[in-house]
XYZ file of C-alpha atoms in Angstrom:
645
model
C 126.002 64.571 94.331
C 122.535 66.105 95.261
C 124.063 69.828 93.245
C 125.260 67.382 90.326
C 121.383 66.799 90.115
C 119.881 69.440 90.824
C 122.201 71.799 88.693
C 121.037 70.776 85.101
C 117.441 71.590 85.981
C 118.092 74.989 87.125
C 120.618 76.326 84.879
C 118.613 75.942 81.619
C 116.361 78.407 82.416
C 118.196 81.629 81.489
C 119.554 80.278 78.433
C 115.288 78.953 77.677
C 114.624 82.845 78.428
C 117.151 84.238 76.396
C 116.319 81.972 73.215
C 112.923 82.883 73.521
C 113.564 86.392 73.545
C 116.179 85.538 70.536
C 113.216 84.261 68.550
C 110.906 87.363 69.604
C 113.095 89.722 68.328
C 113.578 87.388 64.755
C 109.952 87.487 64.488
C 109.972 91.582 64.466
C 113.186 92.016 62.443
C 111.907 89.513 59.905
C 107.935 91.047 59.961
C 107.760 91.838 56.434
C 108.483 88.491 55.526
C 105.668 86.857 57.973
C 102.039 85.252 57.197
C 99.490 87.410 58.050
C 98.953 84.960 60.918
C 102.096 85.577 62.928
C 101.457 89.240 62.831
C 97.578 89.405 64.209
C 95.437 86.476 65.323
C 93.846 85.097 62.464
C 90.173 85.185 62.191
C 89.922 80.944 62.561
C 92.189 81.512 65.875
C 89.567 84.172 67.263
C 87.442 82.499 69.621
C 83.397 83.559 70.394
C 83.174 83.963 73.704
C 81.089 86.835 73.903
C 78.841 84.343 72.007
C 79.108 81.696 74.730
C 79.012 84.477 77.810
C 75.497 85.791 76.255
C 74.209 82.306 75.800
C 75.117 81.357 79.256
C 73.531 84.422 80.482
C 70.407 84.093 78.431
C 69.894 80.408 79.559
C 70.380 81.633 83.506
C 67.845 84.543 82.863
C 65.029 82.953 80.558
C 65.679 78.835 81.309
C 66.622 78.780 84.971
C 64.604 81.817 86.186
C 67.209 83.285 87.710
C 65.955 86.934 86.454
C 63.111 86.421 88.668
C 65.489 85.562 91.840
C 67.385 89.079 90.968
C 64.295 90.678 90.760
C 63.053 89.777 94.168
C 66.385 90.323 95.381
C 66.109 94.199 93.910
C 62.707 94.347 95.072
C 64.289 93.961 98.491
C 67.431 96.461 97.871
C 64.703 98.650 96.477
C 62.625 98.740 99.782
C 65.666 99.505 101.698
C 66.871 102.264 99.366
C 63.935 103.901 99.876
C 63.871 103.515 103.881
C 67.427 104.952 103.875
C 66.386 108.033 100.908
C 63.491 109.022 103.386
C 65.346 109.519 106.867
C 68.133 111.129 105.225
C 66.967 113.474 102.486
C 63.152 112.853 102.752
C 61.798 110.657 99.781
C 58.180 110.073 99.896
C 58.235 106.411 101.346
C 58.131 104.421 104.745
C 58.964 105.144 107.620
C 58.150 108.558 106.833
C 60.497 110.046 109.389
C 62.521 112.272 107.378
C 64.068 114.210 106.164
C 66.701 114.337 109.277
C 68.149 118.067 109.392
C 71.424 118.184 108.363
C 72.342 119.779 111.676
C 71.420 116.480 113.206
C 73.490 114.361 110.857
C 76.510 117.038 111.608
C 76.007 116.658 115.139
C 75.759 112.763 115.037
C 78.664 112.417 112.820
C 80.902 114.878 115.389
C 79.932 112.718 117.866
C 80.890 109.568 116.281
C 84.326 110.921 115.163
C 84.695 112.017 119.182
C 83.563 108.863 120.483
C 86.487 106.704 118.129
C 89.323 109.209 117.405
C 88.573 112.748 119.487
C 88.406 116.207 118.941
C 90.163 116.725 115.932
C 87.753 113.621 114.265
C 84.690 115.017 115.695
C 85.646 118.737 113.769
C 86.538 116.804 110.685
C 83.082 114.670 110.440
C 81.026 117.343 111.360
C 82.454 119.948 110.065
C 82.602 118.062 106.849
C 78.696 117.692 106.470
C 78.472 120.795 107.923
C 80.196 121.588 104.540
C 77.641 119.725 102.111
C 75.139 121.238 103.667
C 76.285 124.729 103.134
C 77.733 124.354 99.759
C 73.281 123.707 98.778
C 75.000 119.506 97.940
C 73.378 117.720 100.635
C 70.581 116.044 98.706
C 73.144 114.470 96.339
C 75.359 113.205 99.016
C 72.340 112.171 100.957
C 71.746 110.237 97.572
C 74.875 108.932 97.536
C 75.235 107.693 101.420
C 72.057 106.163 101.437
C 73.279 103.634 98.796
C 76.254 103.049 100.642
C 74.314 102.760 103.771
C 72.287 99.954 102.361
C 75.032 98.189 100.294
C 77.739 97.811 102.866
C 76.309 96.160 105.517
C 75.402 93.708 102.474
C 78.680 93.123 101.711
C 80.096 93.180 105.052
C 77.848 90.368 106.212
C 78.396 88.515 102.951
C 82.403 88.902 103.330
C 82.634 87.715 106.713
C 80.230 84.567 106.206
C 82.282 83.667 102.885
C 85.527 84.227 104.987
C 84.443 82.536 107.761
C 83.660 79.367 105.326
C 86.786 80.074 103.604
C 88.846 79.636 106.615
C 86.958 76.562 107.555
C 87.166 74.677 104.597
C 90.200 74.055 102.140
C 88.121 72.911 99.307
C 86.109 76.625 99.400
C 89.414 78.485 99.722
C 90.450 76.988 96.800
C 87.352 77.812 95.043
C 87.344 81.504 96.021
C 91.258 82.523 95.594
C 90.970 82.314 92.028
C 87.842 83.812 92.082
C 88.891 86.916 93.885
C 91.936 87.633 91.888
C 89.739 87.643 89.137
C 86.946 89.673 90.915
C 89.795 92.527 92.341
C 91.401 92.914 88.472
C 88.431 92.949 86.625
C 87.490 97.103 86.202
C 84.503 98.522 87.442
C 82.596 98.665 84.451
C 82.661 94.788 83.657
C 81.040 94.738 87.132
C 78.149 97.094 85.898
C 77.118 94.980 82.389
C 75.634 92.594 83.650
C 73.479 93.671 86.833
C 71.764 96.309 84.440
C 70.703 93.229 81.915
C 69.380 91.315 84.924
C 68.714 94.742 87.497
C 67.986 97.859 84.563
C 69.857 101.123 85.744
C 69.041 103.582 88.156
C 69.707 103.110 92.497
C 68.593 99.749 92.883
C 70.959 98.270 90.062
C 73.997 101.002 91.566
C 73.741 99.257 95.091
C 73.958 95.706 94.256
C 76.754 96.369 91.801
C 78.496 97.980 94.932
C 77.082 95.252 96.881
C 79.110 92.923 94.509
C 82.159 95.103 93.647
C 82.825 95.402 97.595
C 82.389 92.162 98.704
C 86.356 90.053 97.629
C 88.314 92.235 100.562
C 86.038 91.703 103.543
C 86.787 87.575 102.255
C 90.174 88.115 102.413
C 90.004 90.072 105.517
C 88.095 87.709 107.228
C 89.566 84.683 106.374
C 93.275 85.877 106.969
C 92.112 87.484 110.647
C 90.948 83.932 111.551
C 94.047 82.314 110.454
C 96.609 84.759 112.787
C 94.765 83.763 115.953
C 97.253 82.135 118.112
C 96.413 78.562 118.917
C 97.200 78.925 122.553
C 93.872 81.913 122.474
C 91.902 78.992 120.647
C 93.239 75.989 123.290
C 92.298 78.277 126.341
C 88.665 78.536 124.798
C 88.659 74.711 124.663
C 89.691 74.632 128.250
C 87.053 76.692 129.147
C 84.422 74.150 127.795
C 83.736 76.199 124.926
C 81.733 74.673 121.942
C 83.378 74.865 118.312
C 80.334 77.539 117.552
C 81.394 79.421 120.929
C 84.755 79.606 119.988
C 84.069 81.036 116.423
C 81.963 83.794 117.836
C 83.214 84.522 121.228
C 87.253 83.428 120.751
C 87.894 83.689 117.267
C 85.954 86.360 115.572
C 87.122 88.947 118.727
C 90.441 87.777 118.359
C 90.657 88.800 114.859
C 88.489 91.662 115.292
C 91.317 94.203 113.694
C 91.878 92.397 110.412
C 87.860 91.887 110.143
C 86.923 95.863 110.300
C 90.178 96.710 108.324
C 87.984 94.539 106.148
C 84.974 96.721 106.669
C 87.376 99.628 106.285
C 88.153 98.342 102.606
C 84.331 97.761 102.231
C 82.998 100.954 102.587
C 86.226 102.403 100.631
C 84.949 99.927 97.828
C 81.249 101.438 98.226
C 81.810 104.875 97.856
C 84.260 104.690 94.474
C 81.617 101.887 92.992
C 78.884 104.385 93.853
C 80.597 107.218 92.148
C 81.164 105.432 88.861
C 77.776 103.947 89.351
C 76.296 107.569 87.794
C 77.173 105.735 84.150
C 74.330 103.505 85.240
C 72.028 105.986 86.868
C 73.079 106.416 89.851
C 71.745 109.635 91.064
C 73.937 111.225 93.773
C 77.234 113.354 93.922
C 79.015 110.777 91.143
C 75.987 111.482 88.463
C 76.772 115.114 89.122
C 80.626 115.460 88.915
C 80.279 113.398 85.739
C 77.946 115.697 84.152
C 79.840 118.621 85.020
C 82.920 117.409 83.898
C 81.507 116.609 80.382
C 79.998 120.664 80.898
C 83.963 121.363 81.366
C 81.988 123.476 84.243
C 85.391 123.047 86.052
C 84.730 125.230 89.125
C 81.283 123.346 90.101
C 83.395 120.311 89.406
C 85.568 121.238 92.126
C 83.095 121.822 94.596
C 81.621 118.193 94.198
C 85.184 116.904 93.689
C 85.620 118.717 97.571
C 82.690 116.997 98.791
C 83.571 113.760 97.479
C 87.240 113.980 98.671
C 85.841 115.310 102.482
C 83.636 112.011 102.465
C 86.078 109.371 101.614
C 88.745 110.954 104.267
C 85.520 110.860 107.150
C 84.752 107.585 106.142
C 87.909 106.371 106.223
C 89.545 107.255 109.432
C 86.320 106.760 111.104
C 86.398 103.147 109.848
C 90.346 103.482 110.844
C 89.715 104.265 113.870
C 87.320 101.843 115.113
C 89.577 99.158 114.162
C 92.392 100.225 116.325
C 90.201 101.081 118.750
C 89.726 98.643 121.960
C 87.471 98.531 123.614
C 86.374 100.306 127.008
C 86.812 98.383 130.603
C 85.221 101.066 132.763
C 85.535 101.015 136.588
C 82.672 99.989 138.526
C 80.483 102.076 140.860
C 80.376 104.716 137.678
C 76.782 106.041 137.192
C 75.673 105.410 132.937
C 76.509 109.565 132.077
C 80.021 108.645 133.597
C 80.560 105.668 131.382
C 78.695 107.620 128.386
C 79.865 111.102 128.713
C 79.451 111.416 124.670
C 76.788 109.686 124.496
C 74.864 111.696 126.633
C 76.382 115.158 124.986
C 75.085 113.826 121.455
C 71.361 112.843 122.591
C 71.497 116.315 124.022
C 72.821 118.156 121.206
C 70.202 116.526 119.003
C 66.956 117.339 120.870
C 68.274 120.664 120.451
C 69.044 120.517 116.919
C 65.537 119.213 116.110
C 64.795 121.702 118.085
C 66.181 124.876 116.883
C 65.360 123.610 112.937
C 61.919 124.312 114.085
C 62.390 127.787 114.275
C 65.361 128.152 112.097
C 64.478 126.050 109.006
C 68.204 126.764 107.465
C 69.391 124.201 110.184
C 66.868 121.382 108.262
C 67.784 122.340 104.939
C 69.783 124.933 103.458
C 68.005 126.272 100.064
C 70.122 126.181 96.901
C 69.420 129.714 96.350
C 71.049 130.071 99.857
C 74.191 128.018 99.594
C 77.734 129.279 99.289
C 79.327 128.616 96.290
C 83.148 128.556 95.382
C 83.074 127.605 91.854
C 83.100 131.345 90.826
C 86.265 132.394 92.738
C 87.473 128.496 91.637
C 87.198 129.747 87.466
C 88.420 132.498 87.845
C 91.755 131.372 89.550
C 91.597 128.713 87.355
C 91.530 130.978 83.819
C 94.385 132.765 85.313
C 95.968 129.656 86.227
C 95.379 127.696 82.804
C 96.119 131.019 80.945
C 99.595 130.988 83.160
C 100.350 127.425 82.336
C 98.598 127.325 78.786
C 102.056 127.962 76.227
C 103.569 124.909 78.608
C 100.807 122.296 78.782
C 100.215 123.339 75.297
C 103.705 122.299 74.018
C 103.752 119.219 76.477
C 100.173 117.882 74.575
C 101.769 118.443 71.330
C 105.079 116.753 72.419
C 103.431 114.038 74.200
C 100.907 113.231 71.620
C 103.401 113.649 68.486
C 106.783 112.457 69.951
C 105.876 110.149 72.626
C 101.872 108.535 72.383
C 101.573 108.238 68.979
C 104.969 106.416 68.028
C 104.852 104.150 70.939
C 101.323 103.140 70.283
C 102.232 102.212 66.654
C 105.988 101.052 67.698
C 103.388 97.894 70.388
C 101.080 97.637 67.368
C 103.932 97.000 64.655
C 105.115 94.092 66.781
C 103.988 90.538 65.475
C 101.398 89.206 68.327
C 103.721 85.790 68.166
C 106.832 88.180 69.134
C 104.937 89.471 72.505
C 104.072 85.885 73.197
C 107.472 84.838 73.251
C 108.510 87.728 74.871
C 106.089 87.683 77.559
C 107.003 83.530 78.293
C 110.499 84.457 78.208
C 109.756 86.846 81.006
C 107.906 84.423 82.667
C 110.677 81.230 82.420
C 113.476 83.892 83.009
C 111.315 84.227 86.756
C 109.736 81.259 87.587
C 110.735 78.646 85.193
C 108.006 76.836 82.381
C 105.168 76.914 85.092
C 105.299 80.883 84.863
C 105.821 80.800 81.174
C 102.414 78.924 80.681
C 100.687 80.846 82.946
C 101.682 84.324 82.038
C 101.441 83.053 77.854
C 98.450 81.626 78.868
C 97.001 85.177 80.077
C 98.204 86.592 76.707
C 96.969 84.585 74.740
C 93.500 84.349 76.047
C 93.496 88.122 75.034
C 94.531 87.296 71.447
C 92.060 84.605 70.998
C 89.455 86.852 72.220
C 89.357 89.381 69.531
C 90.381 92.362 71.210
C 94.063 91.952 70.556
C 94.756 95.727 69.063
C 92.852 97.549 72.158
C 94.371 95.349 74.433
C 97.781 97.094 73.288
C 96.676 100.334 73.074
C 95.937 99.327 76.965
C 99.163 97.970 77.349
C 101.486 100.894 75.650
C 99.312 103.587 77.989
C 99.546 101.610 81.459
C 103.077 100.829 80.472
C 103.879 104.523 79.605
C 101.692 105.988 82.678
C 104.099 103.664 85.111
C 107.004 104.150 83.657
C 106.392 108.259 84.444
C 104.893 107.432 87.532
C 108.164 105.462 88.752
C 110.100 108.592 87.755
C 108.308 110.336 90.107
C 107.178 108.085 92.753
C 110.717 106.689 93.636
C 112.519 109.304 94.363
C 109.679 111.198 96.989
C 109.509 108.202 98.041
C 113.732 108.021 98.765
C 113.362 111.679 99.395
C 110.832 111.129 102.102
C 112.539 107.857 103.401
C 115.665 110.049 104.944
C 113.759 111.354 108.011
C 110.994 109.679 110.331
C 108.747 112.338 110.443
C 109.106 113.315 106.765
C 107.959 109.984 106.220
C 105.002 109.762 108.650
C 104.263 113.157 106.469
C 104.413 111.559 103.490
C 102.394 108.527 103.899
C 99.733 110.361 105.424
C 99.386 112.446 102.506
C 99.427 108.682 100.309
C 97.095 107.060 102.716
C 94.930 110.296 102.032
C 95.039 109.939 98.226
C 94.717 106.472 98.217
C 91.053 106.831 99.692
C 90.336 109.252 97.029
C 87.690 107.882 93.897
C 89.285 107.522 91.225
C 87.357 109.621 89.468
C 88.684 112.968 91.484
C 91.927 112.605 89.453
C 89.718 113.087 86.697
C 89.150 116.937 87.581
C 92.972 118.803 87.471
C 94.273 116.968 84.108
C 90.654 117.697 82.126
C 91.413 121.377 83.434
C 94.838 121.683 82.506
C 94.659 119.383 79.153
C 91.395 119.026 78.409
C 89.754 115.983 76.532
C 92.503 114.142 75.114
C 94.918 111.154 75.459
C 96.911 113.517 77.365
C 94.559 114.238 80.061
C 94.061 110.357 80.581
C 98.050 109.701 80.925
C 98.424 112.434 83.101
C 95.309 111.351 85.686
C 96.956 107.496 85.488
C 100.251 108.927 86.496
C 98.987 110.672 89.703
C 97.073 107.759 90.885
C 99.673 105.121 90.142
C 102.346 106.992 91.917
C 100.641 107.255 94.938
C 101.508 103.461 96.075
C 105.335 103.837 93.898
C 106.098 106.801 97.251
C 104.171 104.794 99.879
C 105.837 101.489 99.136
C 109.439 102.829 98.805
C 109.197 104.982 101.850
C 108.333 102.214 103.416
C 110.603 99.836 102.424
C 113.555 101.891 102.957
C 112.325 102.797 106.430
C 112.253 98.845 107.039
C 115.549 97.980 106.304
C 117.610 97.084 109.690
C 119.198 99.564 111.381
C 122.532 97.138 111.755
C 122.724 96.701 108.331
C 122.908 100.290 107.968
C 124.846 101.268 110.813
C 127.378 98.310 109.629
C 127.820 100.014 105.999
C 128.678 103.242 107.692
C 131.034 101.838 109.780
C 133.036 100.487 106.964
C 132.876 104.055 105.297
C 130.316 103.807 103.011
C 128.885 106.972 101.549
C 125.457 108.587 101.479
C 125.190 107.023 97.832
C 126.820 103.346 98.281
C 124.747 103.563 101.449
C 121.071 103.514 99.287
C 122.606 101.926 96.079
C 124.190 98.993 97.712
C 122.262 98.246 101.053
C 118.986 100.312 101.035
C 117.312 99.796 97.938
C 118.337 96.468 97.540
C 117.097 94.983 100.554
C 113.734 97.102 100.239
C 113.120 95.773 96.421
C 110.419 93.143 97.659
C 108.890 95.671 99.467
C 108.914 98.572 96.350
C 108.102 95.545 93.916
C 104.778 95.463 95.628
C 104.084 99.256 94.879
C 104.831 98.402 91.102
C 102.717 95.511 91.111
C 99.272 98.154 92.647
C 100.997 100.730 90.826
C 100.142 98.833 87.470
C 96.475 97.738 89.030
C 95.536 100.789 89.556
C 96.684 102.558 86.161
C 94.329 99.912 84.219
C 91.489 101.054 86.607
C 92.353 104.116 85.472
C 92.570 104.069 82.407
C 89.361 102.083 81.877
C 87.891 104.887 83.585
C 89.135 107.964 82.374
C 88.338 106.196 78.151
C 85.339 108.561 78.497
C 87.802 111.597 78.239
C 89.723 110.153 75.795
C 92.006 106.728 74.234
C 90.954 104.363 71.934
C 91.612 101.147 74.266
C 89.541 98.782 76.104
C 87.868 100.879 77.820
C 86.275 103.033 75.115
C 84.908 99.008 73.947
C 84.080 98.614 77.772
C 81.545 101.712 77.821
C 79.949 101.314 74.353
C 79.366 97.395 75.542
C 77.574 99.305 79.041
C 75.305 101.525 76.825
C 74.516 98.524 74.497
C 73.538 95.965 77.531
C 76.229 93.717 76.209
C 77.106 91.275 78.885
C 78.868 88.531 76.699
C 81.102 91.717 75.065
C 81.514 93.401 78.853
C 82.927 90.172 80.413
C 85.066 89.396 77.318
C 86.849 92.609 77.833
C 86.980 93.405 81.130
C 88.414 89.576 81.755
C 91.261 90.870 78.893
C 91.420 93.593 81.234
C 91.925 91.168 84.585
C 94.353 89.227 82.544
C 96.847 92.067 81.365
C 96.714 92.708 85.415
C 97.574 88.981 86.922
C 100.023 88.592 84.201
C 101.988 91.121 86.182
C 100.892 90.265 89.649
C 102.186 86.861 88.614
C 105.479 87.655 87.708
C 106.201 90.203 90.364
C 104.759 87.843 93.189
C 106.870 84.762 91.263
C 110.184 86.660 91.689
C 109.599 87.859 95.243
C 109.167 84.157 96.205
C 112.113 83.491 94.513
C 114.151 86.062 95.620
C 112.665 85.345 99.360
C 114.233 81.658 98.698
C-alpha cells in the first residue's frame, strides 16, 4: 500500500523533465515566429540592481560612516604592511630593522622546511629563496610575502573565531553556509570593486581584499574539525572537571587540530593567488610584474617570475602540509635543551653567521640587479625555436578553433530563445531532484536574465562549457591511465596536487606564448587548469573502488574493458562527479581572469567595472558569475544525494 502511494509522486518526474525539454526545443524550432520577449529579456523584465547595490553602498559609506571604520581599519593594515616591508626588503618605516639578508631568510626558511618535513624540505625552501635572490627578484617577492604575511594571520584568526561560532550555534551556521557558497563562486575581481571604493588601490587595499577573499575555507575548516571530535574525547574532558571554555581550547580545538591548519593550508593558498591578481589594483610585488610582462609579450622574463611564483606556492604549501600532519614531539626526559632542539640550535647558529658574513660579503644581503642571473635570454630563444617549430600547427588550430568551433557555438547559445534555456535548465533540474531543484537552478538563471547581462553571461557559458568539455577529454583518461598502478597514481596526483597550488595566473604564460592574445589562448589556459581536478578525482575514484568488487568481476571472467565499463567507473561516478563539479569552478575563475587576454564575456564587463570603481556593476556580475557556478554545484551535489539514496 505504502508503494501504491508513494509511486505517483515519484514517477512524474521524468515525464515533467522530458515535457519541459519538449517545450524548450518548440521554443527554438519555432524562434522566428516568437515576441521579441521570449527571445531576450525585455527591457521592463531587466531589473536595476546595480542601481540598488550602489545606493546601498553609498548609504553605508556617506550615511552610516562606515568609510571611516574601513579607513581606520586600513590605517591599521597600513602600519603593519609597513612593519613587515621594512624587516624583509627594508622600507623606510618602524622598526627599522631591515632589510634582513636574503641569506638569512634562506637559512630560516631551510630550517623551517627541516624542522616539519626534513632534508629534502629544507633544500626546497631554501634553495627556493636562494633562487629569488639570485635571479635580482627578491624585492618583488619580498613585496609580495609581506602582504601575505600580514593578511593571513587576519584571516586565519577571523576563520577560526567564525568557525568556532559556527559550530556552536545553528542559527549562525545557517547564516554563513549560504554566505560562503556565495563568497567561494564569486571571482576574484568582484572581491576587488568594492574595497578600492571604500580602501583606493595600492598594498593596503591588496591585503584586505586577500584578507577577505581567504577567509570562507578556514570557516569551513574550522567548523567541520570541531564537529569530527569524538564525543567520548569531549566526555573524558568533562570527567576531568574541565570547564565548557577548557574544553574548547584544550580538548576540542587540539583534537581537531588537522582539519584547522588544513584550513590555514587553504588560507595562505588563498593569499598568495589573491595577491597575485591583486597587481590589477596596485599591488606591487611579483603579480604587478608578471602582468606587465605578459602584456610586454616579454615571454622569457615572464617565465622567470612565473618560476618564482610557482617555487613559492609549492614551499608554502607543503610547509603548511606538513605541519598539519605533523604531531607533535614527546621528548624523553633528562635531555639537555640542544638535545630536544637540535635544529633549532643549527638555525640560530647559521644566522649569526649569515649576518655575519653579509658584513663582509654584501652579495649575501642583497644581490644587485646588475648582478643577478637571468634565464629569460636562453628562455626566448628556445622559445622562437619552439613557437617557430609549432607555429604552421597552432596556427591552423587558432584558425580552426576560432572559425569552426568558437565562433559557431557562441552564436549557436546566443540564437537560443532565453525562455528555451530556462526550460531547459528546470528540466535538468526536475529530471535530478524533482520541482525543488527546478526552482532553484531556474531561479539562478533567471536572476542572470533579469540582471541585464544575459548575452555575456552566454558567451561565459558556451566558453566554460567548451573548455570542460576538452578538459574531460583529457582529464579522464590520465586519470584511468594513471588509476591502473599504485605508484603511477601516487605519481600522478602529486603532479595534480602540485598544479593545483599553482595561481591561476601561471597558466596564463604557455597559451599567450604559443597563441598569443586571442580567444584561443583563454580556452586553452581554462582547459589546463580545469583538468587538473578531472585526473585527480578519477584516479582517485577508481583507486577507491573495493578490491572484492573487483576481484569478484574477474572471477566471473570479466575482461580488462567490462572490468572499468561495468564495475570501475560506475561505482567511482560520485567520486569523478566531484572533479566535474571544481572542474567547472575553476574554468569560470579562469576565464574571468584570463578576459584581459581576450573574450568578450563577463569578465571583460568585470574589469572595465574595476577600472571604473563600479561596485553596484562589479557585484551584479560577479553574483551572475556565482550563480552560473551553484547552478551546477546544485545539480551535481542533488544527484549524488540521490544516487547515494
Amino acid at each position: 500500500m505504502t508503494d501504491q502511494i508513494r509511486l505517483p509522486k515519484s514517477a512524474p518526474r521524468p515525464q515533467i523533465a522530458m515535457l519541459l525539454i519538449g517545450l524548450a526545443a518548440v521554443l527554438v524550432l519555432t524562434r522566428a515566429a516568437l515576441p521579441e520577449g521570449l527571445i531576450r529579456p525585455p527591457d521592463w523584465l531587466i531589473l536595476p540592481f546595480a542601481d540598488w547595490v550602489n545606493t546601498v553602498f553609498t548609504f553605508l559609506r556617506d550615511d552610516l560612516g562606515l568609510m571611516a571604520l574601513t579607513r581606520a581599519f586600513a590605517g591599521m593594515v597600513e602600519w603593519l604592511l609597513d612593519v613587515t616591508a621594512n624587516i624583509l626588503y627594508g622600507k623606510s618605516r618602524w622598526p627599522r630593522l631591515g632589510p634582513l639578508p636574503w641569506s638569512v631568510v634562506a637559512i630560516t626558511m631551510a630550517a623551517l622546511g627541516a624542522w616539519l618535513g626534513g632534508w629534502r624540505l629544507a633544500v626546497l625552501a631554501g634553495g627556493t629563496f636562494t633562487w629569488i635572490a639570485v635571479m635580482g627578484q627578491w624585492q618583488w617577492a619580498m613585496e609580495t610575502l609581506s602582504v601575505i604575511a600580514v593578511a593571513a594571520p587576519f584571516s586565519i584568526v577571523t576563520g577560526l573565531l567564525l568557525g568556532i561560532a559556527a559550530w556552536r550555534f545553528r542559527l549562525v551556521a545557517r547564516v554563513l553556509d549560504p554566505v560562503l557558497n556565495i563568497a567561494q563562486s564569486l571571482p576574484h575581481f568582484a572581491y576587488m570593486i568594492p574595497v578600492v571604493v571604500f580602501i583606493g588601490v595600492g598594498p593596503k587595499a591588496g591585503a584586505i581584499v586577500t584578507i577577505i577573499f581567504s577567509v570562507p575555507p578556514m570557516i569551513r575548516m574550522t567548523a567541520l574539525g570541531l564537529a569530527k571530535v569524538p564525543d567520548e574525547v569531549v566526555e573524558a574532558g568533562r570527567m576531568g572537571g574541565a570547564t565548557p571554555f577548557q574544553l574548547l581550547r584544550k580538548v576540542r580545538l587540539p583534537t581537531a587540530r588537522t582539519e584547522i591548519l588544513v584550513g590555514v593550508n587553504q588560507v595562505i593558498m588563498q593569499c598568495l593567488a589573491m595577491v597575485v591578481l591583486a597587481s590589477f589594483i596596485g599591488m606591487p610585488g611579483l603579480g604587478q610584474k608578471l602582468l606587465q610582462l605578459l602584456q610586454a609579450l616579454k615571454i622569457g622574463l615572464s617565465v622567470e617570475i612565473g618560476i618564482t611564483i610557482v617555487l613559492i606556492a609549492v614551499v608554502l604549501d607543503r610547509l603548511t602540509r606538513a605541519w598539519a600532519m605533523r604531531q607533535p614531539q614527546h621528548h624523553a626526559g633528562g635531555l639537555r635543551w640542544w638535545q630536544r632542539h637540535p635544529v633549532l640550535l643549527a638555525w640560530a647558529l647559521a644566522v649569526v653567521l649569515a649576518f655575519a658574513l653579509a658584513q663582509i660579503f654584501p652579495i649575501l644581503a642583497q644581490v644587485p640587479r646588475r648582478e643577478a642571473l637571468s634565464i629569460a635570454a636562453p628562455i626566448d630563444l628556445v622559445m622562437d625555436q619552439v613557437i617557430r617549430l609549432v607555429d604552421p600547427l597552432t596556427t591552423w588550430l587558432r584558425w580552426f578553433l576560432i572559425t569552426w568551433v568558437l565562433i559557431p557555438l557562441r552564436d549557436a547559445i546566443q540564437f537560443l530563445p532565453f525562455s528555451a534555456i530556462l526550460l531547459a535548465v528546470a528540466a535538468a533540474g526536475w529530471a535530478i531532484g524533482g520541482w525543488r531543484s527546478a526552482l532553484v537552478v531556474g531561479g539562478f538563471i533567471a536572476l542572470i536574465a533579469v540582471s541585464g547581462w544575459w548575452d555575456r553571461a552566454m558567451i561565459t557559458v558556451y566558453m566554460v562549457g567548451f573548455s570542460v568539455c576538452l578538459a574531460a577529454l583529457i582529464g579522464f583518461p590520465l586519470g584511468i591511465w594513471a588509476a591502473r598502478g599504485e605508484a603511477r597514481a601516487q605519481r600522478m596526483l602529486l603532479i595534480c596536487d602540485t598544479l593545483q597550488t599553482f595561481p591561476s595566473f601561471i597558466y596564463l604564460i604557455p597559451v599567450v606564448m604559443l597563441f598569443g592574445v586571442n580567444d584561443v589562448a583563454v580556452v586553452m589556459a581554462v582547459v589546463t587548469f580545469a583538468a587538473v581536478p578531472l585526473i585527480r578525482y578519477t584516479t582517485l575514484g577508481l583507486r577507491g573502488v573495493a578490491p572484492e568488487l573487483i576481484e569478484a568481476a574477474q572471477m566471473s571472467g570479466a575482461t580488462r574493458r567490462q572490468l572499468l565499463w561495468q564495475v570501475q567507473l560506475p561505482m567511482a561516478l560520485p567520486v569523478m562527479m566531484v572533479g566535474v563539479n571544481q572542474s567547472v569552478m575553476f574554468s569560470l575563475f579562469m576565464v574571468i581572469i584570463a578576459a584581459f587576454i581576450g573574450t568578450q564575456d563577463l569578465g571583460q564587463e568585470l574589469q572595465r567595472a574595476l577600472s571604473a570603481s563600479d561596485v553596484g556593476k562589479g557585484m551584479v556580475l560577479g553574483l551572475a558569475v556565482a550563480f552560473l557556478g551553484l547552478a551546477v554545484d546544485h545539480l551535481i551535489r542533488s544527484w549524488s544525494r540521490n544516487r547515494a539514496a
